[in-house]
Amino acid sequence: MKKLISSLLIIALTLSFFAFPASAQTTLTLSNRSLTLGAGERVRVRATTNSDSDVRWTSSDRDVVTVNRNGGITAVAEGEAVVRATVDGVRQNISITVRRAPTRLRADDVTLSIGDTVRIPLRIASGTASRTRKYEIADTGIATVASNGRVTGVRAGTTTVTVTLFNDVSATATITVQAPSGGAVTPNPNADDFEREVLRLINEERAKEGLPALVWNATLATAARAHSIDMSTGRFMSHTGSDGSTLRMRVERLGFMDWSRVGENVAYGQRTPQAVVSAWMNSPGHRRNIMSDFTMLGVGFDNNYWTQKFARGW
């Protein structure tokens, strides 16, 4: 009997020192908290949760808005409703306003300079709505257009962008890209200093993230300077040279062959190394190159046209 009691005491003491982990609290977040849609429009709301349970979706008024099991929302008729997502007792709501579907759309023409970025102004009738907007550009060699309607000038010329709403109502805007005027370009006699300053600033940014410094490479710098001069002379901004050359071709024809990976950033309009590095750091794609595992860098500057060439050896 004493042995039994001793064993039980040992088990009890062991359990008293064993801490059972607390169960994680369920979290639920939605990609949108409110939406304004046109009648007949369909969108999807994404739910993020740490639970293994399925998210349940409901609508407060199915005559206004319906929702399927995957968060797909359909605007049925004008009015207001609330869509609710629930998982493990945790709830999140989305306020939905449904307006009339647009019957007309106006897209204003845009004039910009090479390297500039502007948003296409759109006008739809009051009391109507369309969250869905698809942008298509006729000539990506003259300008590019992002999914949010922001147009960036590439080279001088004219092209068009067609904007289409969810119900196929569309409009076309004329995009005119101008070469910079003489006063907008500031030739800099100290290009070497500017280029080296970009290297210093880039390495400062990398150091903030605990990354090793990039090493200056003279061949990459020569290729970068040549590409900046090419863009400046032709008044365009592109990763493709005026002779059709690619980044890889431009470094290899200078005898730079010992690389496993290369990359390139270009920019136009910034007058100082600080300005161009700030612009690149605020652009996700350019920042990726700067913070990547490249080991070498060359920089080229001419008349406010900038090129960075990155490389990593084998």
PDB file of C-alpha atoms in Angstrom:
ATOM      1  CA  MET A   1       0.000   0.000   0.000  1.00  0.00           C
ATOM      2  CA  LYS A   2       2.840   2.377   0.884  1.00  0.00           C
ATOM      3  CA  LYS A   3       4.503   1.635  -2.457  1.00  0.00           C
ATOM      4  CA  LEU A   4       1.236   2.461  -4.247  1.00  0.00           C
ATOM      5  CA  ILE A   5       0.868   5.768  -2.406  1.00  0.00           C
ATOM      6  CA  SER A   6       4.503   6.651  -3.157  1.00  0.00           C
ATOM      7  CA  SER A   7       4.005   5.905  -6.849  1.00  0.00           C
ATOM      8  CA  LEU A   8       0.896   8.076  -6.957  1.00  0.00           C
ATOM      9  CA  LEU A   9       2.737  10.914  -5.235  1.00  0.00           C
ATOM     10  CA  ILE A  10       5.567  10.684  -7.762  1.00  0.00           C
ATOM     11  CA  ILE A  11       3.062  10.774 -10.657  1.00  0.00           C
ATOM     12  CA  ALA A  12       1.255  13.744  -9.106  1.00  0.00           C
ATOM     13  CA  LEU A  13       4.522  15.631  -8.594  1.00  0.00           C
ATOM     14  CA  THR A  14       5.588  14.860 -12.156  1.00  0.00           C
ATOM     15  CA  LEU A  15       2.314  16.153 -13.564  1.00  0.00           C
ATOM     16  CA  SER A  16       2.515  19.285 -11.430  1.00  0.00           C
ATOM     17  CA  PHE A  17       5.774  20.204 -13.138  1.00  0.00           C
ATOM     18  CA  PHE A  18       4.504  19.429 -16.638  1.00  0.00           C
ATOM     19  CA  ALA A  19       3.039  22.501 -18.328  1.00  0.00           C
ATOM     20  CA  PHE A  20       0.439  21.797 -20.973  1.00  0.00           C
ATOM     21  CA  PRO A  21       0.715  24.285 -23.866  1.00  0.00           C
ATOM     22  CA  ALA A  22      -2.150  26.734 -24.117  1.00  0.00           C
ATOM     23  CA  SER A  23      -4.207  26.332 -27.260  1.00  0.00           C
ATOM     24  CA  ALA A  24      -3.616  29.103 -29.810  1.00  0.00           C
ATOM     25  CA  GLN A  25      -6.371  31.679 -30.087  1.00  0.00           C
ATOM     26  CA  THR A  26      -8.122  31.579 -33.442  1.00  0.00           C
ATOM     27  CA  THR A  27      -7.399  34.560 -35.667  1.00  0.00           C
ATOM     28  CA  LEU A  28      -9.317  35.667 -38.735  1.00  0.00           C
ATOM     29  CA  THR A  29      -8.547  38.532 -41.118  1.00  0.00           C
ATOM     30  CA  LEU A  30     -10.209  39.498 -44.375  1.00  0.00           C
ATOM     31  CA  SER A  31      -8.698  41.117 -47.476  1.00  0.00           C
ATOM     32  CA  ASN A  32     -11.448  43.766 -47.459  1.00  0.00           C
ATOM     33  CA  ARG A  33     -13.509  45.442 -44.752  1.00  0.00           C
ATOM     34  CA  SER A  34     -15.854  47.298 -47.109  1.00  0.00           C
ATOM     35  CA  LEU A  35     -16.727  47.166 -50.812  1.00  0.00           C
ATOM     36  CA  THR A  36     -18.721  49.266 -53.252  1.00  0.00           C
ATOM     37  CA  LEU A  37     -19.848  47.221 -56.258  1.00  0.00           C
ATOM     38  CA  GLY A  38     -22.013  47.547 -59.322  1.00  0.00           C
ATOM     39  CA  ALA A  39     -25.108  45.373 -59.610  1.00  0.00           C
ATOM     40  CA  GLY A  40     -24.040  42.129 -61.271  1.00  0.00           C
ATOM     41  CA  GLU A  41     -20.373  42.475 -60.310  1.00  0.00           C
ATOM     42  CA  ARG A  42     -18.494  39.540 -58.794  1.00  0.00           C
ATOM     43  CA  VAL A  43     -15.431  39.714 -56.569  1.00  0.00           C
ATOM     44  CA  ARG A  44     -13.689  37.408 -54.134  1.00  0.00           C
ATOM     45  CA  VAL A  45     -12.769  38.249 -50.555  1.00  0.00           C
ATOM     46  CA  ARG A  46      -9.876  36.248 -49.103  1.00  0.00           C
ATOM     47  CA  ALA A  47      -9.904  35.031 -45.517  1.00  0.00           C
ATOM     48  CA  THR A  48      -6.708  34.265 -43.596  1.00  0.00           C
ATOM     49  CA  THR A  49      -6.939  32.158 -40.427  1.00  0.00           C
ATOM     50  CA  ASN A  50      -4.725  29.969 -38.274  1.00  0.00           C
ATOM     51  CA  SER A  51      -7.571  27.496 -37.803  1.00  0.00           C
ATOM     52  CA  ASP A  52      -7.901  24.180 -39.617  1.00  0.00           C
ATOM     53  CA  SER A  53     -11.668  24.648 -39.674  1.00  0.00           C
ATOM     54  CA  ASP A  54     -13.513  25.882 -42.750  1.00  0.00           C
ATOM     55  CA  VAL A  55     -14.541  29.540 -42.843  1.00  0.00           C
ATOM     56  CA  ARG A  56     -18.318  29.932 -43.046  1.00  0.00           C
ATOM     57  CA  TRP A  57     -19.714  32.804 -45.111  1.00  0.00           C
ATOM     58  CA  THR A  58     -23.168  34.365 -44.773  1.00  0.00           C
ATOM     59  CA  SER A  59     -25.004  37.399 -46.154  1.00  0.00           C
ATOM     60  CA  SER A  60     -27.369  39.585 -44.151  1.00  0.00           C
ATOM     61  CA  ASP A  61     -29.529  40.171 -47.255  1.00  0.00           C
ATOM     62  CA  ARG A  62     -29.343  37.733 -50.146  1.00  0.00           C
ATOM     63  CA  ASP A  63     -31.558  39.997 -52.246  1.00  0.00           C
ATOM     64  CA  VAL A  64     -28.667  42.487 -52.259  1.00  0.00           C
ATOM     65  CA  VAL A  65     -25.542  40.311 -51.982  1.00  0.00           C
ATOM     66  CA  THR A  66     -24.859  36.585 -52.111  1.00  0.00           C
ATOM     67  CA  VAL A  67     -21.658  34.843 -51.028  1.00  0.00           C
ATOM     68  CA  ASN A  68     -20.400  31.341 -51.717  1.00  0.00           C
ATOM     69  CA  ARG A  69     -18.326  29.008 -49.540  1.00  0.00           C
ATOM     70  CA  ASN A  70     -15.068  30.402 -50.964  1.00  0.00           C
ATOM     71  CA  GLY A  71     -15.785  34.058 -50.249  1.00  0.00           C
ATOM     72  CA  GLY A  72     -17.026  34.770 -53.774  1.00  0.00           C
ATOM     73  CA  ILE A  73     -19.390  37.732 -53.570  1.00  0.00           C
ATOM     74  CA  THR A  74     -22.049  38.603 -56.144  1.00  0.00           C
ATOM     75  CA  ALA A  75     -23.749  42.005 -56.091  1.00  0.00           C
ATOM     76  CA  VAL A  76     -27.411  41.245 -56.883  1.00  0.00           C
ATOM     77  CA  ALA A  77     -29.281  44.521 -56.604  1.00  0.00           C
ATOM     78  CA  GLU A  78     -28.902  48.058 -55.270  1.00  0.00           C
ATOM     79  CA  GLY A  79     -28.789  48.318 -51.510  1.00  0.00           C
ATOM     80  CA  GLU A  80     -26.579  47.605 -48.522  1.00  0.00           C
ATOM     81  CA  ALA A  81     -25.730  44.347 -46.806  1.00  0.00           C
ATOM     82  CA  VAL A  82     -23.154  42.773 -44.526  1.00  0.00           C
ATOM     83  CA  VAL A  83     -21.185  39.665 -45.407  1.00  0.00           C
ATOM     84  CA  ARG A  84     -19.921  37.764 -42.373  1.00  0.00           C
ATOM     85  CA  ALA A  85     -17.054  35.271 -42.168  1.00  0.00           C
ATOM     86  CA  THR A  86     -16.968  32.932 -39.162  1.00  0.00           C
ATOM     87  CA  VAL A  87     -14.484  30.320 -37.969  1.00  0.00           C
ATOM     88  CA  ASP A  88     -14.372  28.712 -34.509  1.00  0.00           C
ATOM     89  CA  GLY A  89     -16.693  31.402 -33.191  1.00  0.00           C
ATOM     90  CA  VAL A  90     -14.485  34.268 -34.446  1.00  0.00           C
ATOM     91  CA  ARG A  91     -16.337  36.666 -36.768  1.00  0.00           C
ATOM     92  CA  GLN A  92     -15.379  39.377 -39.233  1.00  0.00           C
ATOM     93  CA  ASN A  93     -17.790  41.542 -41.230  1.00  0.00           C
ATOM     94  CA  ILE A  94     -17.599  43.236 -44.632  1.00  0.00           C
ATOM     95  CA  SER A  95     -19.904  46.165 -45.384  1.00  0.00           C
ATOM     96  CA  ILE A  96     -21.185  45.973 -48.964  1.00  0.00           C
ATOM     97  CA  THR A  97     -22.799  48.817 -50.906  1.00  0.00           C
ATOM     98  CA  VAL A  98     -24.325  47.911 -54.265  1.00  0.00           C
ATOM     99  CA  ARG A  99     -25.010  50.614 -56.834  1.00  0.00           C
ATOM    100  CA  ARG A 100     -26.261  50.575 -60.409  1.00  0.00           C
ATOM    101  CA  ALA A 101     -23.961  49.086 -63.031  1.00  0.00           C
ATOM    102  CA  PRO A 102     -22.247  51.758 -65.164  1.00  0.00           C
ATOM    103  CA  THR A 103     -23.537  52.306 -68.689  1.00  0.00           C
ATOM    104  CA  ARG A 104     -20.876  54.824 -69.709  1.00  0.00           C
ATOM    105  CA  LEU A 105     -17.185  55.278 -68.964  1.00  0.00           C
ATOM    106  CA  ARG A 106     -14.776  58.057 -69.836  1.00  0.00           C
ATOM    107  CA  ALA A 107     -10.988  57.680 -69.716  1.00  0.00           C
ATOM    108  CA  ASP A 108      -9.081  60.966 -69.995  1.00  0.00           C
ATOM    109  CA  ASP A 109      -6.046  61.247 -72.282  1.00  0.00           C
ATOM    110  CA  VAL A 110      -2.645  61.428 -70.584  1.00  0.00           C
ATOM    111  CA  THR A 111       0.576  63.204 -71.547  1.00  0.00           C
ATOM    112  CA  LEU A 112       3.758  62.383 -69.658  1.00  0.00           C
ATOM    113  CA  SER A 113       7.534  62.339 -70.045  1.00  0.00           C
ATOM    114  CA  ILE A 114       9.789  59.311 -70.357  1.00  0.00           C
ATOM    115  CA  GLY A 115      10.182  57.736 -66.916  1.00  0.00           C
ATOM    116  CA  ASP A 116       7.180  59.528 -65.398  1.00  0.00           C
ATOM    117  CA  THR A 117       4.240  57.601 -63.919  1.00  0.00           C
ATOM    118  CA  VAL A 118       0.661  58.887 -63.781  1.00  0.00           C
ATOM    119  CA  ARG A 119      -2.759  57.356 -63.200  1.00  0.00           C
ATOM    120  CA  ILE A 120      -5.388  57.431 -65.959  1.00  0.00           C
ATOM    121  CA  PRO A 121      -8.342  59.552 -64.762  1.00  0.00           C
ATOM    122  CA  LEU A 122     -11.649  57.666 -65.099  1.00  0.00           C
ATOM    123  CA  ARG A 123     -15.168  59.064 -64.936  1.00  0.00           C
ATOM    124  CA  ILE A 124     -18.369  57.076 -64.459  1.00  0.00           C
ATOM    125  CA  ALA A 125     -21.883  58.359 -63.830  1.00  0.00           C
ATOM    126  CA  SER A 126     -22.843  59.329 -60.307  1.00  0.00           C
ATOM    127  CA  GLY A 127     -24.684  56.547 -58.452  1.00  0.00           C
ATOM    128  CA  THR A 128     -22.936  53.778 -60.396  1.00  0.00           C
ATOM    129  CA  ALA A 129     -19.961  51.614 -59.444  1.00  0.00           C
ATOM    130  CA  SER A 130     -17.451  49.099 -60.772  1.00  0.00           C
ATOM    131  CA  ARG A 131     -14.597  47.823 -58.653  1.00  0.00           C
ATOM    132  CA  THR A 132     -13.316  45.657 -61.512  1.00  0.00           C
ATOM    133  CA  ARG A 133     -11.176  47.549 -64.042  1.00  0.00           C
ATOM    134  CA  LYS A 134      -9.020  45.871 -66.689  1.00  0.00           C
ATOM    135  CA  TYR A 135      -6.301  47.891 -68.426  1.00  0.00           C
ATOM    136  CA  GLU A 136      -4.782  46.931 -71.801  1.00  0.00           C
ATOM    137  CA  ILE A 137      -2.127  48.977 -73.607  1.00  0.00           C
ATOM    138  CA  ALA A 138      -1.584  48.835 -77.358  1.00  0.00           C
ATOM    139  CA  ASP A 139       2.196  49.355 -77.425  1.00  0.00           C
ATOM    140  CA  THR A 140       4.291  48.412 -74.390  1.00  0.00           C
ATOM    141  CA  GLY A 141       7.363  49.787 -76.152  1.00  0.00           C
ATOM    142  CA  ILE A 142       6.023  53.315 -75.627  1.00  0.00           C
ATOM    143  CA  ALA A 143       4.436  52.942 -72.189  1.00  0.00           C
ATOM    144  CA  THR A 144       3.422  50.315 -69.671  1.00  0.00           C
ATOM    145  CA  VAL A 145       0.256  50.179 -67.573  1.00  0.00           C
ATOM    146  CA  ALA A 146      -0.172  48.535 -64.176  1.00  0.00           C
ATOM    147  CA  SER A 147      -3.285  46.796 -62.870  1.00  0.00           C
ATOM    148  CA  ASN A 148      -4.154  49.946 -60.879  1.00  0.00           C
ATOM    149  CA  GLY A 149      -4.166  52.126 -63.998  1.00  0.00           C
ATOM    150  CA  ARG A 150      -0.777  53.767 -63.469  1.00  0.00           C
ATOM    151  CA  VAL A 151       1.005  54.436 -66.770  1.00  0.00           C
ATOM    152  CA  THR A 152       4.803  54.754 -67.069  1.00  0.00           C
ATOM    153  CA  GLY A 153       6.428  56.377 -70.090  1.00  0.00           C
ATOM    154  CA  VAL A 154       9.110  54.254 -71.812  1.00  0.00           C
ATOM    155  CA  ARG A 155       9.995  56.132 -75.016  1.00  0.00           C
ATOM    156  CA  ALA A 156       8.622  59.033 -77.026  1.00  0.00           C
ATOM    157  CA  GLY A 157       5.493  58.230 -79.016  1.00  0.00           C
ATOM    158  CA  THR A 158       1.737  57.756 -78.825  1.00  0.00           C
ATOM    159  CA  THR A 159      -0.267  54.702 -77.848  1.00  0.00           C
ATOM    160  CA  THR A 160      -3.649  53.893 -76.323  1.00  0.00           C
ATOM    161  CA  VAL A 161      -4.960  52.219 -73.191  1.00  0.00           C
ATOM    162  CA  THR A 162      -8.364  50.549 -73.147  1.00  0.00           C
ATOM    163  CA  VAL A 163     -10.149  50.289 -69.805  1.00  0.00           C
ATOM    164  CA  THR A 164     -12.929  47.713 -69.405  1.00  0.00           C
ATOM    165  CA  LEU A 165     -15.350  47.431 -66.487  1.00  0.00           C
ATOM    166  CA  PHE A 166     -16.913  44.226 -65.171  1.00  0.00           C
ATOM    167  CA  ASN A 167     -19.937  44.550 -67.478  1.00  0.00           C
ATOM    168  CA  ASP A 168     -17.822  45.128 -70.625  1.00  0.00           C
ATOM    169  CA  VAL A 169     -18.404  48.893 -70.674  1.00  0.00           C
ATOM    170  CA  SER A 170     -15.106  50.327 -71.931  1.00  0.00           C
ATOM    171  CA  ALA A 171     -13.275  53.498 -72.904  1.00  0.00           C
ATOM    172  CA  THR A 172      -9.955  54.282 -74.559  1.00  0.00           C
ATOM    173  CA  ALA A 173      -7.415  56.904 -73.521  1.00  0.00           C
ATOM    174  CA  THR A 174      -4.621  58.242 -75.722  1.00  0.00           C
ATOM    175  CA  ILE A 175      -1.216  58.119 -74.054  1.00  0.00           C
ATOM    176  CA  THR A 176       1.392  60.581 -75.330  1.00  0.00           C
ATOM    177  CA  VAL A 177       4.950  60.089 -74.109  1.00  0.00           C
ATOM    178  CA  GLN A 178       7.272  63.021 -74.682  1.00  0.00           C
ATOM    179  CA  ALA A 179      11.045  63.155 -74.766  1.00  0.00           C
ATOM    180  CA  PRO A 180      12.324  65.397 -71.983  1.00  0.00           C
ATOM    181  CA  SER A 181      12.875  69.008 -72.934  1.00  0.00           C
ATOM    182  CA  GLY A 182      16.359  70.451 -72.862  1.00  0.00           C
ATOM    183  CA  GLY A 183      15.694  72.145 -69.540  1.00  0.00           C
ATOM    184  CA  ALA A 184      14.586  68.912 -67.900  1.00  0.00           C
ATOM    185  CA  VAL A 185      17.896  67.160 -68.459  1.00  0.00           C
ATOM    186  CA  THR A 186      20.805  68.104 -66.258  1.00  0.00           C
ATOM    187  CA  PRO A 187      24.106  66.823 -67.652  1.00  0.00           C
ATOM    188  CA  ASN A 188      26.518  66.130 -64.836  1.00  0.00           C
ATOM    189  CA  PRO A 189      30.248  66.455 -65.465  1.00  0.00           C
ATOM    190  CA  ASN A 190      30.950  64.460 -62.305  1.00  0.00           C
ATOM    191  CA  ALA A 191      29.349  61.222 -63.496  1.00  0.00           C
ATOM    192  CA  ASP A 192      32.106  59.147 -61.877  1.00  0.00           C
ATOM    193  CA  ASP A 193      31.361  60.699 -58.474  1.00  0.00           C
ATOM    194  CA  PHE A 194      27.621  60.152 -58.898  1.00  0.00           C
ATOM    195  CA  GLU A 195      28.109  56.515 -59.834  1.00  0.00           C
ATOM    196  CA  ARG A 196      30.395  55.783 -56.896  1.00  0.00           C
ATOM    197  CA  GLU A 197      27.992  57.570 -54.552  1.00  0.00           C
ATOM    198  CA  VAL A 198      25.196  55.239 -55.685  1.00  0.00           C
ATOM    199  CA  LEU A 199      27.389  52.289 -54.711  1.00  0.00           C
ATOM    200  CA  ARG A 200      27.998  53.808 -51.272  1.00  0.00           C
ATOM    201  CA  LEU A 201      24.298  54.484 -50.696  1.00  0.00           C
ATOM    202  CA  ILE A 202      23.304  50.999 -51.869  1.00  0.00           C
ATOM    203  CA  ASN A 203      25.771  49.419 -49.466  1.00  0.00           C
ATOM    204  CA  GLU A 204      24.356  51.542 -46.646  1.00  0.00           C
ATOM    205  CA  GLU A 205      20.897  50.150 -47.391  1.00  0.00           C
ATOM    206  CA  ARG A 206      22.231  46.582 -47.511  1.00  0.00           C
ATOM    207  CA  ALA A 207      24.043  47.056 -44.206  1.00  0.00           C
ATOM    208  CA  LYS A 208      20.734  47.969 -42.549  1.00  0.00           C
ATOM    209  CA  GLU A 209      19.511  44.482 -43.465  1.00  0.00           C
ATOM    210  CA  GLY A 210      22.734  42.772 -42.381  1.00  0.00           C
ATOM    211  CA  LEU A 211      23.791  42.059 -45.972  1.00  0.00           C
ATOM    212  CA  PRO A 212      27.402  42.181 -47.202  1.00  0.00           C
ATOM    213  CA  ALA A 213      28.583  45.137 -49.264  1.00  0.00           C
ATOM    214  CA  LEU A 214      28.609  44.936 -53.049  1.00  0.00           C
ATOM    215  CA  VAL A 215      32.020  45.274 -54.718  1.00  0.00           C
ATOM    216  CA  TRP A 216      32.537  47.750 -57.561  1.00  0.00           C
ATOM    217  CA  ASN A 217      33.169  46.057 -60.909  1.00  0.00           C
ATOM    218  CA  ALA A 218      34.701  48.204 -63.656  1.00  0.00           C
ATOM    219  CA  THR A 219      33.361  46.079 -66.536  1.00  0.00           C
ATOM    220  CA  LEU A 220      29.822  46.220 -65.179  1.00  0.00           C
ATOM    221  CA  ALA A 221      30.240  49.986 -64.718  1.00  0.00           C
ATOM    222  CA  THR A 222      31.356  50.376 -68.342  1.00  0.00           C
ATOM    223  CA  ALA A 223      28.316  48.423 -69.559  1.00  0.00           C
ATOM    224  CA  ALA A 224      26.038  50.444 -67.264  1.00  0.00           C
ATOM    225  CA  ARG A 225      27.419  53.790 -68.450  1.00  0.00           C
ATOM    226  CA  ALA A 226      27.062  52.723 -72.085  1.00  0.00           C
ATOM    227  CA  HIS A 227      23.416  51.761 -71.547  1.00  0.00           C
ATOM    228  CA  SER A 228      22.646  55.069 -69.808  1.00  0.00           C
ATOM    229  CA  ILE A 229      24.221  56.972 -72.720  1.00  0.00           C
ATOM    230  CA  ASP A 230      22.202  54.835 -75.159  1.00  0.00           C
ATOM    231  CA  MET A 231      18.946  55.629 -73.324  1.00  0.00           C
ATOM    232  CA  SER A 232      19.852  59.323 -73.051  1.00  0.00           C
ATOM    233  CA  THR A 233      20.685  59.591 -76.740  1.00  0.00           C
ATOM    234  CA  GLY A 234      17.522  57.801 -77.847  1.00  0.00           C
ATOM    235  CA  ARG A 235      15.321  59.407 -75.164  1.00  0.00           C
ATOM    236  CA  PHE A 236      13.891  56.080 -73.982  1.00  0.00           C
ATOM    237  CA  MET A 237      13.997  53.985 -70.822  1.00  0.00           C
ATOM    238  CA  SER A 238      14.142  50.217 -71.197  1.00  0.00           C
ATOM    239  CA  HIS A 239      16.114  47.087 -70.374  1.00  0.00           C
ATOM    240  CA  THR A 240      16.430  46.562 -74.137  1.00  0.00           C
ATOM    241  CA  GLY A 241      19.077  48.648 -75.894  1.00  0.00           C
ATOM    242  CA  SER A 242      18.483  50.653 -79.064  1.00  0.00           C
ATOM    243  CA  ASP A 243      20.271  47.856 -80.948  1.00  0.00           C
ATOM    244  CA  GLY A 244      18.018  45.202 -79.420  1.00  0.00           C
ATOM    245  CA  SER A 245      20.650  44.124 -76.902  1.00  0.00           C
ATOM    246  CA  THR A 246      19.736  42.483 -73.620  1.00  0.00           C
ATOM    247  CA  LEU A 247      21.433  42.884 -70.261  1.00  0.00           C
ATOM    248  CA  ARG A 248      23.305  39.627 -70.769  1.00  0.00           C
ATOM    249  CA  MET A 249      24.511  40.627 -74.228  1.00  0.00           C
ATOM    250  CA  ARG A 250      25.735  44.014 -73.008  1.00  0.00           C
ATOM    251  CA  VAL A 251      27.959  42.559 -70.293  1.00  0.00           C
ATOM    252  CA  GLU A 252      29.225  39.566 -72.269  1.00  0.00           C
ATOM    253  CA  ARG A 253      30.313  41.575 -75.292  1.00  0.00           C
ATOM    254  CA  LEU A 254      32.686  43.403 -72.933  1.00  0.00           C
ATOM    255  CA  GLY A 255      34.238  40.075 -71.982  1.00  0.00           C
ATOM    256  CA  PHE A 256      32.421  39.687 -68.650  1.00  0.00           C
ATOM    257  CA  MET A 257      31.648  35.960 -68.770  1.00  0.00           C
ATOM    258  CA  ASP A 258      32.344  34.695 -65.243  1.00  0.00           C
ATOM    259  CA  TRP A 259      28.871  35.156 -63.761  1.00  0.00           C
ATOM    260  CA  SER A 260      26.100  32.882 -62.511  1.00  0.00           C
ATOM    261  CA  ARG A 261      23.418  35.566 -62.311  1.00  0.00           C
ATOM    262  CA  VAL A 262      23.026  39.157 -63.487  1.00  0.00           C
ATOM    263  CA  GLY A 263      20.417  41.841 -62.878  1.00  0.00           C
ATOM    264  CA  GLU A 264      19.689  45.413 -63.888  1.00  0.00           C
ATOM    265  CA  ASN A 265      17.870  48.491 -62.564  1.00  0.00           C
ATOM    266  CA  VAL A 266      17.200  51.552 -64.720  1.00  0.00           C
ATOM    267  CA  ALA A 267      15.677  54.936 -63.926  1.00  0.00           C
ATOM    268  CA  TYR A 268      15.194  58.359 -65.445  1.00  0.00           C
ATOM    269  CA  GLY A 269      14.665  61.885 -64.134  1.00  0.00           C
ATOM    270  CA  GLN A 270      16.379  61.777 -60.742  1.00  0.00           C
ATOM    271  CA  ARG A 271      19.040  64.472 -60.482  1.00  0.00           C
ATOM    272  CA  THR A 272      21.063  63.079 -57.578  1.00  0.00           C
ATOM    273  CA  PRO A 273      22.301  59.703 -56.336  1.00  0.00           C
ATOM    274  CA  GLN A 274      20.171  60.128 -53.210  1.00  0.00           C
ATOM    275  CA  ALA A 275      17.022  60.641 -55.289  1.00  0.00           C
ATOM    276  CA  VAL A 276      17.555  57.645 -57.551  1.00  0.00           C
ATOM    277  CA  VAL A 277      18.442  55.278 -54.699  1.00  0.00           C
ATOM    278  CA  SER A 278      15.338  56.422 -52.819  1.00  0.00           C
ATOM    279  CA  ALA A 279      13.201  55.750 -55.911  1.00  0.00           C
ATOM    280  CA  TRP A 280      14.674  52.283 -56.359  1.00  0.00           C
ATOM    281  CA  MET A 281      14.273  51.417 -52.676  1.00  0.00           C
ATOM    282  CA  ASN A 282      10.598  52.395 -52.820  1.00  0.00           C
ATOM    283  CA  SER A 283       9.974  50.103 -55.801  1.00  0.00           C
ATOM    284  CA  PRO A 284       9.558  46.422 -54.774  1.00  0.00           C
ATOM    285  CA  GLY A 285      11.137  44.987 -57.931  1.00  0.00           C
ATOM    286  CA  HIS A 286      14.154  47.299 -57.876  1.00  0.00           C
ATOM    287  CA  ARG A 287      14.587  46.810 -54.134  1.00  0.00           C
ATOM    288  CA  ARG A 288      14.685  43.026 -54.669  1.00  0.00           C
ATOM    289  CA  ASN A 289      17.707  43.420 -56.931  1.00  0.00           C
ATOM    290  CA  ILE A 290      19.432  45.703 -54.424  1.00  0.00           C
ATOM    291  CA  MET A 291      18.824  43.321 -51.518  1.00  0.00           C
ATOM    292  CA  SER A 292      19.531  40.128 -53.462  1.00  0.00           C
ATOM    293  CA  ASP A 293      22.579  37.850 -53.160  1.00  0.00           C
ATOM    294  CA  PHE A 294      24.526  39.657 -55.883  1.00  0.00           C
ATOM    295  CA  THR A 295      28.155  40.381 -55.019  1.00  0.00           C
ATOM    296  CA  MET A 296      29.203  42.947 -57.665  1.00  0.00           C
ATOM    297  CA  LEU A 297      27.801  46.248 -58.926  1.00  0.00           C
ATOM    298  CA  GLY A 298      28.485  48.743 -61.686  1.00  0.00           C
ATOM    299  CA  VAL A 299      26.599  52.032 -62.070  1.00  0.00           C
ATOM    300  CA  GLY A 300      26.170  54.260 -65.121  1.00  0.00           C
ATOM    301  CA  PHE A 301      24.849  57.843 -65.279  1.00  0.00           C
ATOM    302  CA  ASP A 302      24.198  60.173 -68.213  1.00  0.00           C
ATOM    303  CA  ASN A 303      21.841  63.154 -68.411  1.00  0.00           C
ATOM    304  CA  ASN A 304      19.602  61.892 -65.568  1.00  0.00           C
ATOM    305  CA  TYR A 305      19.456  58.372 -67.017  1.00  0.00           C
ATOM    306  CA  TRP A 306      20.666  55.776 -64.518  1.00  0.00           C
ATOM    307  CA  THR A 307      21.658  52.119 -64.852  1.00  0.00           C
ATOM    308  CA  GLN A 308      22.700  49.603 -62.201  1.00  0.00           C
ATOM    309  CA  LYS A 309      24.204  46.294 -63.288  1.00  0.00           C
ATOM    310  CA  PHE A 310      24.436  43.547 -60.683  1.00  0.00           C
ATOM    311  CA  ALA A 311      26.274  40.225 -60.930  1.00  0.00           C
ATOM    312  CA  ARG A 312      27.180  37.188 -58.904  1.00  0.00           C
ATOM    313  CA  GLY A 313      30.097  34.922 -59.784  1.00  0.00           C
ATOM    314  CA  TRP A 314      30.103  31.154 -59.820  1.00  0.00           C
TER     315      TRP A 314
END
